[in-house]
XYZ file of C-alpha atoms in Angstrom:
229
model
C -5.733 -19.889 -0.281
C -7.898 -22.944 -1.429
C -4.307 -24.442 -3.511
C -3.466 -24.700 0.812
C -6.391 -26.647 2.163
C -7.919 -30.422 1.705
C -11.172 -29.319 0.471
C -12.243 -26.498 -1.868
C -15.013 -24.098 -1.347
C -16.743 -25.536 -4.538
C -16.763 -29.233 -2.079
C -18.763 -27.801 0.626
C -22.259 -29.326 0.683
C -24.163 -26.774 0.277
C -27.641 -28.709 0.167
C -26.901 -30.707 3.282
C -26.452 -27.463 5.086
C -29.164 -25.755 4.167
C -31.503 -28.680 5.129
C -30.126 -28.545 8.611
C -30.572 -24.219 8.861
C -27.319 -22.838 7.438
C -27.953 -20.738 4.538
C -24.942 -21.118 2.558
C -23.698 -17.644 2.890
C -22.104 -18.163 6.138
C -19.080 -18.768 4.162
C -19.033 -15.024 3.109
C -18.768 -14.570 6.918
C -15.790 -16.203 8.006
C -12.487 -14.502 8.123
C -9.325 -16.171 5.918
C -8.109 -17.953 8.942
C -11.261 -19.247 10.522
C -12.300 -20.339 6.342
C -8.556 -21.871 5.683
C -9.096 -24.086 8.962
C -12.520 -25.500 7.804
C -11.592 -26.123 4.708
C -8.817 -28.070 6.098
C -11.582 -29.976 8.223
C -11.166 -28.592 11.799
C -14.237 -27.667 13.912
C -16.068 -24.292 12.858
C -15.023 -21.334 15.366
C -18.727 -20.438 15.510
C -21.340 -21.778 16.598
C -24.152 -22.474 14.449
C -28.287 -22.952 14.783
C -28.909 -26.634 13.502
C -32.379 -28.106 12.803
C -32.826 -31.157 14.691
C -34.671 -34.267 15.516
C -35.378 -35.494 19.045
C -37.474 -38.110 20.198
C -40.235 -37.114 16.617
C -39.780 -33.634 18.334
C -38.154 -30.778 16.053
C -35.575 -28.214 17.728
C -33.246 -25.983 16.919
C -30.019 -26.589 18.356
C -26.259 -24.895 18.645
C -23.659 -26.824 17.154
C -20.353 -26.492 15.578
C -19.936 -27.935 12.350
C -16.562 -29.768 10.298
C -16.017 -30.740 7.142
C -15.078 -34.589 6.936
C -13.675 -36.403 3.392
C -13.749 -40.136 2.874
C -11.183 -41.805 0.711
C -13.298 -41.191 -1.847
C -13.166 -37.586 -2.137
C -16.832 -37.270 -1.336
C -17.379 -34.275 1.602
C -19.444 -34.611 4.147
C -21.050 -32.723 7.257
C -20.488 -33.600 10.397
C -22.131 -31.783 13.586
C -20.267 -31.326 16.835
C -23.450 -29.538 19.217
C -22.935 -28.319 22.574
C -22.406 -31.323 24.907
C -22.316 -32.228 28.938
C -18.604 -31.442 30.082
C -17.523 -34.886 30.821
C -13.790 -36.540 31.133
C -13.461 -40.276 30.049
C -11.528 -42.162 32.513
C -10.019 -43.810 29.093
C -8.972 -41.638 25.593
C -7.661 -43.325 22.720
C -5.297 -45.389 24.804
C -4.643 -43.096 27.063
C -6.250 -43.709 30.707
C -6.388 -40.120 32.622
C -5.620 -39.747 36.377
C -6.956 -37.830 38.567
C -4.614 -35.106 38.540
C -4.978 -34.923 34.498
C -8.934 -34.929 34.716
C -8.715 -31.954 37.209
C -6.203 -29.960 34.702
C -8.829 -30.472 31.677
C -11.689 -29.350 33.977
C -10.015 -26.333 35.583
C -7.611 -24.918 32.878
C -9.565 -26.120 29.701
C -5.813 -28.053 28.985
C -4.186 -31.099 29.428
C -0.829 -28.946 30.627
C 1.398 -31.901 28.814
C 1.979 -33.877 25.461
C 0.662 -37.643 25.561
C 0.570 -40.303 23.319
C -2.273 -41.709 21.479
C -3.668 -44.221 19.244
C -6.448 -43.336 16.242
C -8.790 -45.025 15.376
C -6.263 -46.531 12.683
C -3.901 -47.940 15.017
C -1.282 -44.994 14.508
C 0.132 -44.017 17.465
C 1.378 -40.313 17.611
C 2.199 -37.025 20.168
C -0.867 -35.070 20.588
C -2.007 -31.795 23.135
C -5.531 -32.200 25.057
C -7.918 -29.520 25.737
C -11.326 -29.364 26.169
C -13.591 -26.834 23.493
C -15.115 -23.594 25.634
C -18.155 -23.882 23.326
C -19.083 -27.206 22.707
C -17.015 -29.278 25.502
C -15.688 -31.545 23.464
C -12.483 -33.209 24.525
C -9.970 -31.819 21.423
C -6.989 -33.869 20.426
C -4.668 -31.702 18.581
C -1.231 -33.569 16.813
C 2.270 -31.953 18.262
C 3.395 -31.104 14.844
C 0.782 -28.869 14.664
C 1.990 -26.107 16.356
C 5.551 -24.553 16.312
C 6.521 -22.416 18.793
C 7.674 -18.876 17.980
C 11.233 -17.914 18.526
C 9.533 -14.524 19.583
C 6.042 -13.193 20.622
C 4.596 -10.164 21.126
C 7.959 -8.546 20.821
C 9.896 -10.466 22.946
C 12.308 -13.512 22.210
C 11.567 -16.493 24.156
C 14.007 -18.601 25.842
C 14.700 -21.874 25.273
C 13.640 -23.128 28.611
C 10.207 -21.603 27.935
C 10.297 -23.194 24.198
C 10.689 -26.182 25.190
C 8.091 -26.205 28.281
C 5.126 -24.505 25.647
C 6.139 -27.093 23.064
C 5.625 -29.933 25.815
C 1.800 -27.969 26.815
C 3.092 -26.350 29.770
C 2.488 -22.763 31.270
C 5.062 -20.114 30.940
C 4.959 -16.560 32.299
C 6.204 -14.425 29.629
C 6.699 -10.531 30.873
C 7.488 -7.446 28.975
C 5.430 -8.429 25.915
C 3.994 -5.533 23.623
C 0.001 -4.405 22.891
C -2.245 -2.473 22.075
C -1.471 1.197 22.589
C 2.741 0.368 22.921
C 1.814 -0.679 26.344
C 3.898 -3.532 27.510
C 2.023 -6.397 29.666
C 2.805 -9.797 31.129
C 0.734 -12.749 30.651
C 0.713 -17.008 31.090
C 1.430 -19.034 27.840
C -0.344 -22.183 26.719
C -0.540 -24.168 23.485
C -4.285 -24.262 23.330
C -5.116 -27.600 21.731
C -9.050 -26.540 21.084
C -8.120 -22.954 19.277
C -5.295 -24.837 17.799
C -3.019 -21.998 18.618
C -1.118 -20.683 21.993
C -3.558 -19.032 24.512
C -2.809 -15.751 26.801
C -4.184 -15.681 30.267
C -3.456 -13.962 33.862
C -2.923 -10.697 31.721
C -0.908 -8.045 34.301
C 0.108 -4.401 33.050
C 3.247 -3.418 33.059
C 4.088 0.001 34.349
C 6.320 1.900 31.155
C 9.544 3.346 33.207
C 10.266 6.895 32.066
C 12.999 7.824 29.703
C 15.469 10.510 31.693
C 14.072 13.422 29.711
C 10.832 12.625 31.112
C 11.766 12.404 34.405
C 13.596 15.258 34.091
C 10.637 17.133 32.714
C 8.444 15.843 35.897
C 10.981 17.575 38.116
C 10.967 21.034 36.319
C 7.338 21.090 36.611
C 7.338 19.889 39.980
C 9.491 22.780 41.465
C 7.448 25.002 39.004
C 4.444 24.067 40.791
C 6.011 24.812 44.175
C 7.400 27.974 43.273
C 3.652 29.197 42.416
C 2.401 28.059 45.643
C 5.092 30.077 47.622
C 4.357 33.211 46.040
């Protein structure tokens, strides 16, 4: 797994977390895919108790934590706590309207791709959501995500392809869970979770096969013939 990601277990810095309240077995605790992101210097999934310094007043704080590597190899921490939710009317080039600002605040997503500049001057596609932990605005590159020719059991169109590549909604019906029962549900590339999100979840009824309606009716006039007699 580690031959996959930027950093290496062996790179974490231990000391520097353990001075700020992380004993350093909270690696132990992460599943593969939450330990493959970190090491690949995305947020922590978790939130985390950090010592801090406020004012010459000591607290204890949540906070999400990333891994961060200079040019120079050298690793570093770098703590993301729980912040006011707040929209910028300006984000790395690109100015939000009012519209935009009310889709981050109410669905937690931009709803479309923009384009943005880094802090390097490299302009490139990105998806905007806003973290449900920390609420942090979370810039996530395009090329990040690739959509599924099929989910949940059932093949997507291109239509709605193409609008969940671009961050829009799509309603995507018939889909398979838990239990073989089928459901419907909205579609979103979720820019925080880095990953496409499920909401508005409906069940779906399961039509009968004809041997089970059948069967209904043979115990339905069986029932009726006991209530005659």
């Amino acid at each position: 797994m580690e031959q996959n990601t930027r950093m290496k277990v062996e790179d974490i810095p231990f000391d520097k977390l353990e001075k700020a309240g992380i004993n350093r077995s909270f690696v132990d605790r992460m599943e593969k895919r939450e330990l493959t992101d970190f090491l690949n210097g995305f947020r922590s999934e978790k939130l985390y108790t950090i010592n801090a310094r406020i004012n010459d007043q000591d607290y204890k704080i949540p906070a999400k934590i990333r891994l961060q590597q200079d040019q120079d190899g050298k690793v570093d921490v770098k703590v993301h706590p729980i912040q006011r939710l707040y929209i910028p009317d300006e984000y790395l080039g690109h100015k939000f309207t009012k519209e935009e600002k009310g889709a981050l605040l109410n669905d937690k997503n931009l709803g479309k791709t923009v384009e943005l500049t880094s802090k390097n001057g490299q302009k490139d596609t990105y998806y905007l959501g806003i973290d449900g932990k920390t609420n942090e605005l979370i810039a996530l590159k395009a090329r990040y995500i690739q959509i599924p020719d099929k989910i949940k059991g059932v093949s997507l169109t291109s239509e709605q392809k193409d609008k969940l590549a671009a961050g829009q909604k799509v309603t995507v019906d018939g889909m398979m869970g838990k239990n073989d029962k089928k459901f419907g549900a909205t579609l979103q590339v979720d820019a925080a979770g880095r990953n496409i999100s499920f909401s508005n979840f409906k069940q779906e009824k399961m039509e009968k096969s004809e041997d089970q309606k059948q069967e209904a009716k043979t115990e339905k006039k069986a029932g009726s013939r006991k209530r005659v007699s």
